[in-house]
PDB file of C-alpha atoms in Angstrom:
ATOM      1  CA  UNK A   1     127.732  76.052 125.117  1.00 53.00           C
ATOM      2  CA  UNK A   2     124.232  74.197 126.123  1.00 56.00           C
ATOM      3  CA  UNK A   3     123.473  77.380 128.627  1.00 62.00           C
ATOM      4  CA  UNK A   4     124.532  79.943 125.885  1.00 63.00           C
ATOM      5  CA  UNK A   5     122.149  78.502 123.479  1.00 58.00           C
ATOM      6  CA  UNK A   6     119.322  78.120 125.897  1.00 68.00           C
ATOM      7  CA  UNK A   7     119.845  81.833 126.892  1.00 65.00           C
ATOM      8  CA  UNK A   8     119.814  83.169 123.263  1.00 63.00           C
ATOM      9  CA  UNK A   9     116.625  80.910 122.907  1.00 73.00           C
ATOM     10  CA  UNK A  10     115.385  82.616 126.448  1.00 72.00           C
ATOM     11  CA  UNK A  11     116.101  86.793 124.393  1.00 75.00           C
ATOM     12  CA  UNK A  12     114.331  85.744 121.454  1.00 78.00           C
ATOM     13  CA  UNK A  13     111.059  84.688 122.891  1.00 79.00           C
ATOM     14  CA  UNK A  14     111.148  87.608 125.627  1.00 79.00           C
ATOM     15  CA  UNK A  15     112.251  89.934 122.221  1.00 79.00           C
ATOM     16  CA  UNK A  16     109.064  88.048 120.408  1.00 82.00           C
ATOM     17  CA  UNK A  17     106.923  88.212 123.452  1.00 81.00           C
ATOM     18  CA  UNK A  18     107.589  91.808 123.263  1.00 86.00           C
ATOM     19  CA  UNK A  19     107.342  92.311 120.158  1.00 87.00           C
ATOM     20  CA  UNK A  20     103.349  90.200 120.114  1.00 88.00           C
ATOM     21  CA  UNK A  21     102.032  92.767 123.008  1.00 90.00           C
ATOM     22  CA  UNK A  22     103.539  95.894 121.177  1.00 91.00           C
ATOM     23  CA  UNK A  23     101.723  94.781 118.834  1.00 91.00           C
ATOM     24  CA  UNK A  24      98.344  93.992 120.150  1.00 92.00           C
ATOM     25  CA  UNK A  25      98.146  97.000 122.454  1.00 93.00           C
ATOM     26  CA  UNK A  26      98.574  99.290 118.884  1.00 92.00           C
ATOM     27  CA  UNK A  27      96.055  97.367 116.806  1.00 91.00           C
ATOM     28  CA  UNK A  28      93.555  97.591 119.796  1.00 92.00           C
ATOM     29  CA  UNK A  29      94.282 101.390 119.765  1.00 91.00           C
ATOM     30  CA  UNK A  30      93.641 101.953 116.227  1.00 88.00           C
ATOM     31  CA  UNK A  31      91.093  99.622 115.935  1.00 88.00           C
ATOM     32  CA  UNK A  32      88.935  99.793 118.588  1.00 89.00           C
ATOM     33  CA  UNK A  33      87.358 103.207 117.979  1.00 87.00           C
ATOM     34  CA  UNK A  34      86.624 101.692 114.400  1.00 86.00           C
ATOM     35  CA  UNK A  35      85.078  98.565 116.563  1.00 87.00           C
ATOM     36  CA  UNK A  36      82.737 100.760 118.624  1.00 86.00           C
ATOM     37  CA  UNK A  37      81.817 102.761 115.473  1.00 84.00           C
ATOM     38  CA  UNK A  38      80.535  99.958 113.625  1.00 84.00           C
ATOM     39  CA  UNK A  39      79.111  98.451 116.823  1.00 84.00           C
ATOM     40  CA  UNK A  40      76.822 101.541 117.726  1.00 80.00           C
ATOM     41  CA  UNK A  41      74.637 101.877 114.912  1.00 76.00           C
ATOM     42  CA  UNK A  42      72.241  98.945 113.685  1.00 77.00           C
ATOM     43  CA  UNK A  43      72.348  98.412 110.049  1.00 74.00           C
ATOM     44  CA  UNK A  44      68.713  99.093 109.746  1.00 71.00           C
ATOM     45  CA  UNK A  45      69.224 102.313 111.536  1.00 71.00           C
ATOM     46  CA  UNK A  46      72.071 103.349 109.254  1.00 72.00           C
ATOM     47  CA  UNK A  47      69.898 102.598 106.115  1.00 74.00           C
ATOM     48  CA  UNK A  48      67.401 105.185 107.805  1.00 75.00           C
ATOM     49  CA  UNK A  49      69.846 107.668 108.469  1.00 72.00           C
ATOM     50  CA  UNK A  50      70.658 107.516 104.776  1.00 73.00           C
ATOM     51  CA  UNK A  51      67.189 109.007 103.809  1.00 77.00           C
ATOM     52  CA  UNK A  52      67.813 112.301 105.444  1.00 79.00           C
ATOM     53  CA  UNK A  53      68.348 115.071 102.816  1.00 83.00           C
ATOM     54  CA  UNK A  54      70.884 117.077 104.923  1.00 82.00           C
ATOM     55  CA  UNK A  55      72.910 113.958 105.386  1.00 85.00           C
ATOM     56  CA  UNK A  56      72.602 113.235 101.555  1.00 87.00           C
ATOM     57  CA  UNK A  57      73.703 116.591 100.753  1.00 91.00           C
ATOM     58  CA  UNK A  58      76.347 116.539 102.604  1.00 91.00           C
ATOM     59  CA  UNK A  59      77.232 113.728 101.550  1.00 90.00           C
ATOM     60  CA  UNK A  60      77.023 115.083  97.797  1.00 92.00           C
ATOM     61  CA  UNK A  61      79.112 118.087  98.325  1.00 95.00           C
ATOM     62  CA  UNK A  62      81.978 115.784  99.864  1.00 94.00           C
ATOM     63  CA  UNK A  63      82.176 113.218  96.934  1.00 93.00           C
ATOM     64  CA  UNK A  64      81.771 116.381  94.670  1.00 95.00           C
ATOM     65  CA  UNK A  65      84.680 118.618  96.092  1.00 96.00           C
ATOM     66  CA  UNK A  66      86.757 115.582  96.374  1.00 95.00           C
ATOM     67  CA  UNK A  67      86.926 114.469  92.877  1.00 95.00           C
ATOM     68  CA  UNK A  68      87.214 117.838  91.951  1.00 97.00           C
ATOM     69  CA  UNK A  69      90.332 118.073  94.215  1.00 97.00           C
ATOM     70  CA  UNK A  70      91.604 114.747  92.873  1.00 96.00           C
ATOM     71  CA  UNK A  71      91.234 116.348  89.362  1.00 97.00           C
ATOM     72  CA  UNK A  72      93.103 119.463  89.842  1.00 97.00           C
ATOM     73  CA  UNK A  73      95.985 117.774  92.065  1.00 97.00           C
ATOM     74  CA  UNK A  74      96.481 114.883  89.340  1.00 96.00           C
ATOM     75  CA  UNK A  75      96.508 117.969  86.672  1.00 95.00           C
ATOM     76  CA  UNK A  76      99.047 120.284  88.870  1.00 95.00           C
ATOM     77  CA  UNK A  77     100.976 117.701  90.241  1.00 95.00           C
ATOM     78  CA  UNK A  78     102.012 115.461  87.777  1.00 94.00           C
ATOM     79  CA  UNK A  79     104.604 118.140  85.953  1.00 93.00           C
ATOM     80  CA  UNK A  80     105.972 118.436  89.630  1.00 94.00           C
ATOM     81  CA  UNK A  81     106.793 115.538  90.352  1.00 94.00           C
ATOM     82  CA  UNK A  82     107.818 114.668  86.946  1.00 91.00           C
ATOM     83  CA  UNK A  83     110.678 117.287  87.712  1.00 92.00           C
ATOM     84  CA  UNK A  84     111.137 115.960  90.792  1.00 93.00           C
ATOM     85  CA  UNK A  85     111.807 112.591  89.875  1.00 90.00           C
ATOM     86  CA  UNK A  86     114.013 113.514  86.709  1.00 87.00           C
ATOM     87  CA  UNK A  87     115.606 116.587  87.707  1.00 87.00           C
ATOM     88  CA  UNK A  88     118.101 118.518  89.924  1.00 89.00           C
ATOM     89  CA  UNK A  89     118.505 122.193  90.003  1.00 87.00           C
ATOM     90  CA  UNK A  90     118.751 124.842  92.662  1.00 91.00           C
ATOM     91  CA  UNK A  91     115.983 125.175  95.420  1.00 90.00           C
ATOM     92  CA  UNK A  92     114.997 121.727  95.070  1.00 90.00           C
ATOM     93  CA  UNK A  93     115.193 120.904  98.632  1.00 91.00           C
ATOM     94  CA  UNK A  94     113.344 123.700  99.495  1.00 93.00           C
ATOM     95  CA  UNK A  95     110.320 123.192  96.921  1.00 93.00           C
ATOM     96  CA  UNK A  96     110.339 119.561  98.191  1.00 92.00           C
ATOM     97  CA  UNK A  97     109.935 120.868 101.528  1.00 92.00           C
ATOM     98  CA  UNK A  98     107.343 122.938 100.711  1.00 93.00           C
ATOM     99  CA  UNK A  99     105.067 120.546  99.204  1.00 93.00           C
ATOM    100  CA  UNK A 100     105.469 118.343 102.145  1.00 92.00           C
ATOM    101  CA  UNK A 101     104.426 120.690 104.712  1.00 93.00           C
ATOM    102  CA  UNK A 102     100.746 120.498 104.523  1.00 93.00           C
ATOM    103  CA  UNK A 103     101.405 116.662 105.608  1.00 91.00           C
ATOM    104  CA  UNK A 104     103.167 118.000 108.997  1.00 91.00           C
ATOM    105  CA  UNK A 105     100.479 121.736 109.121  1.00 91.00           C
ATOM    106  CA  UNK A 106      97.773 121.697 111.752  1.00 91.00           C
ATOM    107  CA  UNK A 107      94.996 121.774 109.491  1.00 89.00           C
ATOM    108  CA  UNK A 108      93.330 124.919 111.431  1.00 91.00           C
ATOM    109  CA  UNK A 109      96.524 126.754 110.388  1.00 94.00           C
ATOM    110  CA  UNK A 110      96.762 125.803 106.666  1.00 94.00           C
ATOM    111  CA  UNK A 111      93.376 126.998 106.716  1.00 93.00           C
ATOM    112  CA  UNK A 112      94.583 130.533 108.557  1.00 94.00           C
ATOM    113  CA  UNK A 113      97.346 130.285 106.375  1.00 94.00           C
ATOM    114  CA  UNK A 114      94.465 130.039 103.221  1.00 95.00           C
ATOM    115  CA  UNK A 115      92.572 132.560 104.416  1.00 93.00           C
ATOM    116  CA  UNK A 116      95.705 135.093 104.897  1.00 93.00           C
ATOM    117  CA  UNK A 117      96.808 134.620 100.881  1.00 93.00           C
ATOM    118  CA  UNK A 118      93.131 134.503  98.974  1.00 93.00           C
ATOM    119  CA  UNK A 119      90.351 136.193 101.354  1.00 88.00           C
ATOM    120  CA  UNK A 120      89.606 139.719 100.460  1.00 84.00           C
ATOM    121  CA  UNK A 121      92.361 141.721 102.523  1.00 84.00           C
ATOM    122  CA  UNK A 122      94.508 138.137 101.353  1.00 85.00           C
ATOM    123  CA  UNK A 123      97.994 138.507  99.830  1.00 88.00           C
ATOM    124  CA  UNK A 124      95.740 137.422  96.305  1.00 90.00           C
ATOM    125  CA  UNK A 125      92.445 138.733  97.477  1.00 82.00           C
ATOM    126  CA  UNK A 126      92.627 142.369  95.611  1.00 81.00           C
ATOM    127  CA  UNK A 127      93.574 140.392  92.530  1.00 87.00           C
ATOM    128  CA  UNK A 128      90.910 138.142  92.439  1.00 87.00           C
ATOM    129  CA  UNK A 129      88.298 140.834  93.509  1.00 84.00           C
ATOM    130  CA  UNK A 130      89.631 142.839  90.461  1.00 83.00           C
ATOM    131  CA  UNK A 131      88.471 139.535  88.124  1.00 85.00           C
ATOM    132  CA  UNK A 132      85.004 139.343  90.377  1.00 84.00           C
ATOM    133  CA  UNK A 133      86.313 136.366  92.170  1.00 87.00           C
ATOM    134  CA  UNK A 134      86.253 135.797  95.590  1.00 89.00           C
ATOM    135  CA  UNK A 135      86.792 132.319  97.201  1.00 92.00           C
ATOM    136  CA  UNK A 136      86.753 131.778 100.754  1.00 93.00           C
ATOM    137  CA  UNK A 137      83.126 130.752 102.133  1.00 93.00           C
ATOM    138  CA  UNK A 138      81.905 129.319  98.989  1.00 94.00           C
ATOM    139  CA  UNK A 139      82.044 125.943  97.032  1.00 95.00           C
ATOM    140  CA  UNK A 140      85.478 126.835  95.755  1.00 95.00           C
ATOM    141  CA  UNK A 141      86.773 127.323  98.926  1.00 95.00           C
ATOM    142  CA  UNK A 142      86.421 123.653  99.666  1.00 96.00           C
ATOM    143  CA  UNK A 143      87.926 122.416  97.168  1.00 97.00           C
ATOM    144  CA  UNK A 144      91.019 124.722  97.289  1.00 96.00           C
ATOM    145  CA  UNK A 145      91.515 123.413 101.236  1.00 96.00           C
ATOM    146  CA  UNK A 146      91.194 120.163  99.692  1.00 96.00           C
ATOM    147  CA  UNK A 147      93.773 120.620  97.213  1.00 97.00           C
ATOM    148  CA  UNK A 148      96.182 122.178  99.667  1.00 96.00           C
ATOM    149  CA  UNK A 149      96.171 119.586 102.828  1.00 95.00           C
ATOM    150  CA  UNK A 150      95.863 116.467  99.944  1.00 95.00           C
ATOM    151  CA  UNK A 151      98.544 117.487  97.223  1.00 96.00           C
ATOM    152  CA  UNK A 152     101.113 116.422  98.665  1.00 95.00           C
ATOM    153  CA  UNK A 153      99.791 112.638  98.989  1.00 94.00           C
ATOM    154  CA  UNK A 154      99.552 112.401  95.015  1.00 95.00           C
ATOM    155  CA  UNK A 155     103.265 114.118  94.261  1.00 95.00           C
ATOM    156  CA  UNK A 156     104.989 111.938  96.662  1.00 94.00           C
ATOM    157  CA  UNK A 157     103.479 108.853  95.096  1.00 92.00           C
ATOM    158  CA  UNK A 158     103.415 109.684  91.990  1.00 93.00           C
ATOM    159  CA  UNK A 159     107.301 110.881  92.226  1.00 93.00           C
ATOM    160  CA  UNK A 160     108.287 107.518  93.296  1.00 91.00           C
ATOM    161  CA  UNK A 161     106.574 105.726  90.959  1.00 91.00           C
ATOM    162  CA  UNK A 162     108.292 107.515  88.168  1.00 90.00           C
ATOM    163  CA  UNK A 163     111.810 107.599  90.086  1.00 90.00           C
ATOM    164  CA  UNK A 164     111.455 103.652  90.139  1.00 87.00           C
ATOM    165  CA  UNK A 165     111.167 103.489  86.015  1.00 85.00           C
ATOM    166  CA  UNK A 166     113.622 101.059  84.875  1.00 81.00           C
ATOM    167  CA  UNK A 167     116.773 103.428  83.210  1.00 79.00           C
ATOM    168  CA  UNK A 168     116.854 100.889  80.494  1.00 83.00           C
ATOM    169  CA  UNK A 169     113.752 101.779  79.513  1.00 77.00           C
ATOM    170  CA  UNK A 170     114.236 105.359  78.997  1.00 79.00           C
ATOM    171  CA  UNK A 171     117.767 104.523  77.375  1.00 73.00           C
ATOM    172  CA  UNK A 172     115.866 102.413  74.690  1.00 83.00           C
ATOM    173  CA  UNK A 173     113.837 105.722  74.215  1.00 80.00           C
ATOM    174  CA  UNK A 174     116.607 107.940  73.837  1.00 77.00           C
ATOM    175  CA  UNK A 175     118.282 105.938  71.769  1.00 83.00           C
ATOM    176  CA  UNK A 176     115.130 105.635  69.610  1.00 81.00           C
ATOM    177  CA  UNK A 177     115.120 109.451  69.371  1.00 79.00           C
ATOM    178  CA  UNK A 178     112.039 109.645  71.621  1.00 79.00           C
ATOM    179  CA  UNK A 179     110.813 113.412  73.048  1.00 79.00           C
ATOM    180  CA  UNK A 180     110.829 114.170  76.409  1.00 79.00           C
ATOM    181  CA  UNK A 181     107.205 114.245  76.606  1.00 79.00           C
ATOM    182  CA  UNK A 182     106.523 111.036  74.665  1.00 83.00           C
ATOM    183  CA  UNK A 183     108.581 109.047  76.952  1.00 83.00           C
ATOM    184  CA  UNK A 184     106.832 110.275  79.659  1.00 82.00           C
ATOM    185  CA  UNK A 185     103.754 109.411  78.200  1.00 82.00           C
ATOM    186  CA  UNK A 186     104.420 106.362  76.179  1.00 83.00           C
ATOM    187  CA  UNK A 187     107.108 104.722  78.663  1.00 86.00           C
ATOM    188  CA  UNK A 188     106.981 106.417  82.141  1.00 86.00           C
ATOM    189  CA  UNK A 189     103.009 107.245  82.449  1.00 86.00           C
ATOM    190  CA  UNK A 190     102.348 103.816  81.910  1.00 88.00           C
ATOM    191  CA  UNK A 191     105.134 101.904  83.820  1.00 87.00           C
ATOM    192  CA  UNK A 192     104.563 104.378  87.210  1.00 89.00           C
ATOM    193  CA  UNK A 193     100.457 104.282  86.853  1.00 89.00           C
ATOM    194  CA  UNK A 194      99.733 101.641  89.635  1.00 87.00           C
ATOM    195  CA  UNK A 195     101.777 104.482  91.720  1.00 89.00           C
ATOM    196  CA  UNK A 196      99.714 107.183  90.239  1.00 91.00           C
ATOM    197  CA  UNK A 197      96.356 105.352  90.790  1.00 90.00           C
ATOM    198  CA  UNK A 198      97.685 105.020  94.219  1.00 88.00           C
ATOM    199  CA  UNK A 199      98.544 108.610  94.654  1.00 91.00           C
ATOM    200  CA  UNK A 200      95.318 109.769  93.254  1.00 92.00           C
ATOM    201  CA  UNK A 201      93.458 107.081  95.655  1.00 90.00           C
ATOM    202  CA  UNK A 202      94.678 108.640  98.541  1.00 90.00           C
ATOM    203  CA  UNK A 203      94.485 112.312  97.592  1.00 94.00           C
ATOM    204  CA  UNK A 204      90.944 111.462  97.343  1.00 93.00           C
ATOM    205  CA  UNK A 205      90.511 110.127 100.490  1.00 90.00           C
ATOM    206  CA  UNK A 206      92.768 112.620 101.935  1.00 92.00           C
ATOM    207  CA  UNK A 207      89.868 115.051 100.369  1.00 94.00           C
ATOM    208  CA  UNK A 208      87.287 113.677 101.474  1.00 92.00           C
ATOM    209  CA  UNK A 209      88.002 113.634 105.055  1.00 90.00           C
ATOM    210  CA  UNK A 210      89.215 117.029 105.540  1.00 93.00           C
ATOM    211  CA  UNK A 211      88.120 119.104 108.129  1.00 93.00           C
ATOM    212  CA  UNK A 212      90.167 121.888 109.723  1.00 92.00           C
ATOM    213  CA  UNK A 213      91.127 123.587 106.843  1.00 93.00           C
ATOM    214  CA  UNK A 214      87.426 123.886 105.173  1.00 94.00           C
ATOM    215  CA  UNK A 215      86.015 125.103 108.486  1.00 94.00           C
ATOM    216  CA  UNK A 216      88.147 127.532 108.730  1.00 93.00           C
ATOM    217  CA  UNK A 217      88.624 128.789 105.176  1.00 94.00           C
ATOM    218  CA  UNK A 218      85.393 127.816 103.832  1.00 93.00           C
ATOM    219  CA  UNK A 219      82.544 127.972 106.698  1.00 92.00           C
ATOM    220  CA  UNK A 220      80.080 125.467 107.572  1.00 92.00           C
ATOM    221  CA  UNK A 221      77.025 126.329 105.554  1.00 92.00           C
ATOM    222  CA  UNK A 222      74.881 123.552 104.988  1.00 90.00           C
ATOM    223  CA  UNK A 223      74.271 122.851 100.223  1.00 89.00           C
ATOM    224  CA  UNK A 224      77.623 125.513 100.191  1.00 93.00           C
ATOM    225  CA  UNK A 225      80.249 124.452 102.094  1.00 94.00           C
ATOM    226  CA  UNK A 226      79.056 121.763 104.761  1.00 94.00           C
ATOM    227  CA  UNK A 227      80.713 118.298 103.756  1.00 94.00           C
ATOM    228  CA  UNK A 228      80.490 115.210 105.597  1.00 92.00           C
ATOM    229  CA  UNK A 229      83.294 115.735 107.867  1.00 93.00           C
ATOM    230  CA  UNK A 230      81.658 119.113 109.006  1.00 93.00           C
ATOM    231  CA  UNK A 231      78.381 117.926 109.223  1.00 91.00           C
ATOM    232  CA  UNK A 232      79.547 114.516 111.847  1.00 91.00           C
ATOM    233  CA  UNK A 233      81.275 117.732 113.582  1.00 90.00           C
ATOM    234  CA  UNK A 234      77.599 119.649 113.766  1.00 89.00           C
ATOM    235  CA  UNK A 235      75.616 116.525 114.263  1.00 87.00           C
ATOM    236  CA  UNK A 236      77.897 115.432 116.850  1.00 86.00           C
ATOM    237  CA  UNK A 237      76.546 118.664 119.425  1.00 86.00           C
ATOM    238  CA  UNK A 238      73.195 118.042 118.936  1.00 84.00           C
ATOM    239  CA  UNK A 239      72.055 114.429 117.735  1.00 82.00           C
ATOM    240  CA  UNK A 240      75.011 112.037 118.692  1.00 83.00           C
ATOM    241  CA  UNK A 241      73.163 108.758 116.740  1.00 81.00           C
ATOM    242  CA  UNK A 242      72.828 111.212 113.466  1.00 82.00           C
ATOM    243  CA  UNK A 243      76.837 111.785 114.010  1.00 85.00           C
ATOM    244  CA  UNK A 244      77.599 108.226 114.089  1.00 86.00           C
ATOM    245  CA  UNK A 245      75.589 106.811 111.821  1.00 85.00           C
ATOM    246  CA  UNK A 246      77.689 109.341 109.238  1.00 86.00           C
ATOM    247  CA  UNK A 247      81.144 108.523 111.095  1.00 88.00           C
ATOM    248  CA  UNK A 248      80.373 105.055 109.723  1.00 88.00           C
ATOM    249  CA  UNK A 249      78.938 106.012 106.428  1.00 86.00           C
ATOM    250  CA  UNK A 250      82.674 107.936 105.687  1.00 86.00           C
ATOM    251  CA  UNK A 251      84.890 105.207 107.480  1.00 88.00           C
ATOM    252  CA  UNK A 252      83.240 102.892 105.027  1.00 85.00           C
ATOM    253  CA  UNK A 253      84.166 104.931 102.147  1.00 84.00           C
ATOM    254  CA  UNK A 254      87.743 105.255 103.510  1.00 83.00           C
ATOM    255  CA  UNK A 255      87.897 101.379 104.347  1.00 85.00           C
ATOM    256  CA  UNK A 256      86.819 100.912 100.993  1.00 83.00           C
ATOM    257  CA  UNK A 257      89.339 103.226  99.121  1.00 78.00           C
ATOM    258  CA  UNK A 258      92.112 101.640 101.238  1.00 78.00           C
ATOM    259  CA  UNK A 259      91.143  98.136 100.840  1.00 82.00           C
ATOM    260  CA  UNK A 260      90.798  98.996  96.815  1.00 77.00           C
ATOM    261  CA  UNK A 261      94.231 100.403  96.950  1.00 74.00           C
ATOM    262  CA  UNK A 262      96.231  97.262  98.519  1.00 75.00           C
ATOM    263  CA  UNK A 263      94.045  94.996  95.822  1.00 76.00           C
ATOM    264  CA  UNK A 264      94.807  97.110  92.920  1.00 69.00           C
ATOM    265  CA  UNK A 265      98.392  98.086  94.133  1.00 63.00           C
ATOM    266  CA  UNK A 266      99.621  96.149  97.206  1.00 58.00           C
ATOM    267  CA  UNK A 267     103.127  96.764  97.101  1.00 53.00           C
ATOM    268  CA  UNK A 268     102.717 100.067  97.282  1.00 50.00           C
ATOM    269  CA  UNK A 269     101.432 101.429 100.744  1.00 46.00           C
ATOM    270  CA  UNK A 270     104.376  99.784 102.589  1.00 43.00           C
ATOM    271  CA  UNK A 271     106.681 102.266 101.706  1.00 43.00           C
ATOM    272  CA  UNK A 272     104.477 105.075 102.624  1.00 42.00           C
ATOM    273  CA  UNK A 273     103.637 108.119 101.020  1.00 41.00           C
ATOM    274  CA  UNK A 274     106.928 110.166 102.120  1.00 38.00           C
ATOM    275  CA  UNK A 275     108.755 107.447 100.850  1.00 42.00           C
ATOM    276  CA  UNK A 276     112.029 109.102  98.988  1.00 40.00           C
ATOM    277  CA  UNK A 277     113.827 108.242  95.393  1.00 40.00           C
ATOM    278  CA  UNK A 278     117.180 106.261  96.194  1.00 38.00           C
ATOM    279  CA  UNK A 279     119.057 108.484  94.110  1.00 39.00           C
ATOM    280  CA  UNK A 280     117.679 110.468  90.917  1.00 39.00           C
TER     281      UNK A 280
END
């Protein structure tokens, strides 16, 4: 009995031992990159850096396109996932896939892929050139690469949120003879917004860092299409301090949308943003 116990004792420490330098060898993947980021440029340096006009430009194109992005995903995607999380009818599984691919899409091909349905020879491009419109390599462009690779951050969270409503609440509102569209504004908006804050949080930040997509749908031209992202990637072949010094500008933007998220909503980000309803 003594020897069983003392070799069950013996598995759990070797299990936790494990367990300790899985752990450590990940964190000191992910965050030693951010270590030697932070490291290489001096703050006084960084505060310099911050004075240069392309840099600032870039920097106001990013936060520009990205809010705009955050707009027009919160706008499109709320009905969506407000069927999502209250509905079932045919194709479901399919549109669900669909809005989750541009998690899983090499960025490069969504941007292909972008470039394919709305330049001028696009699936869309004759229509839009018939209203005067044409989007790839301009302002717009950005944004609509933004949209595409960060929608599906805001619908996933957002559909959970609203899958999670208590069904006693929406019983009381049937039963008071509520609309469909009041109680999702007066009971389910309100109950699910720490998920949509969440959703939108990350769609932002999602936004702001992309990269592949806007390259290749959008360009690289510096006050058009050149966001931060593109300009660390420019930078980066010619003036290596310049590319850090705005690597660390944008991971403390990110650090600081995360860290804003898990204060505002901290029981959210466990779960993940491909985290699925239980059963609506």
């Amino acid at each position: 009995m003594g020897s069983t116990l003392t070799s069950g004792r013996a598995s759990e420490r070797l299990a936790l031992g494990l367990h300790v330098v899985a752990s450590a060898v990940l964190v000191t993947l992910l965050g030693l990159p951010v270590v030697a980021l932070v490291l290489r440029v001096p703050p006084g340096q960084l505060l310099e850096r911050l004075r240069d006009d392309a840099l600032l430009e870039a920097l106001r194109l990013s936060l520009l396109t990205s809010v705009f992005a955050t707009l027009a995903v919160t706008l499109l995607g709320l009905p969506i996932a407000y069927l999502l999380a209250t509905r079932t009818f045919p194709g479901k599984r399919l549109i669900e896939t669909m809005l989750e691919l541009p998690m899983v899409l090499p960025p490069t091909v969504a941007g292909v892929g972008l470039l394919l349905a709305f330049g001028r020879q696009g699936l869309a491009g004759a229509t839009l050139a018939a209203f005067g419109l044409s989007i790839p390599f301009t302002t717009l462009a950005v944004v609509v690469a933004q949209v595409f690779v960060a929608a599906p951050f805001f619908i996933a969270a957002t559909r959970a949120g609203l899958t999670e409503v208590d069904q006693r609440y929406l019983d009381a509102a049937a039963t008071l003879r509520s609309s469909p569209s009041r109680t999702l504004f007066r009971v389910m908006l309100p109950l699910a917004f720490p998920s949509l804050l969440a959703g939108a949080a990350m769609t932002w930040a999602r936004a702001l860092g992309e990269f592949g997509a806007t390259i290749t749908f959008a360009g690289n031209m510096p006050g058009v299409t050149q966001t931060m992202p593109l300009a660390v990637y420019l930078a980066l072949q010619t003036d290596l301090d310049a590319a850090v010094a705005m690597s660390v500008l944008m991971l403390a933007l990110s650090l600081g949308v995360l860290l804003g998220i898990r204060l505002v909503t901290p029981h959210l980000l466990p779960a993940g943003p491909l985290a699925r309803s239980p059963g609506r």
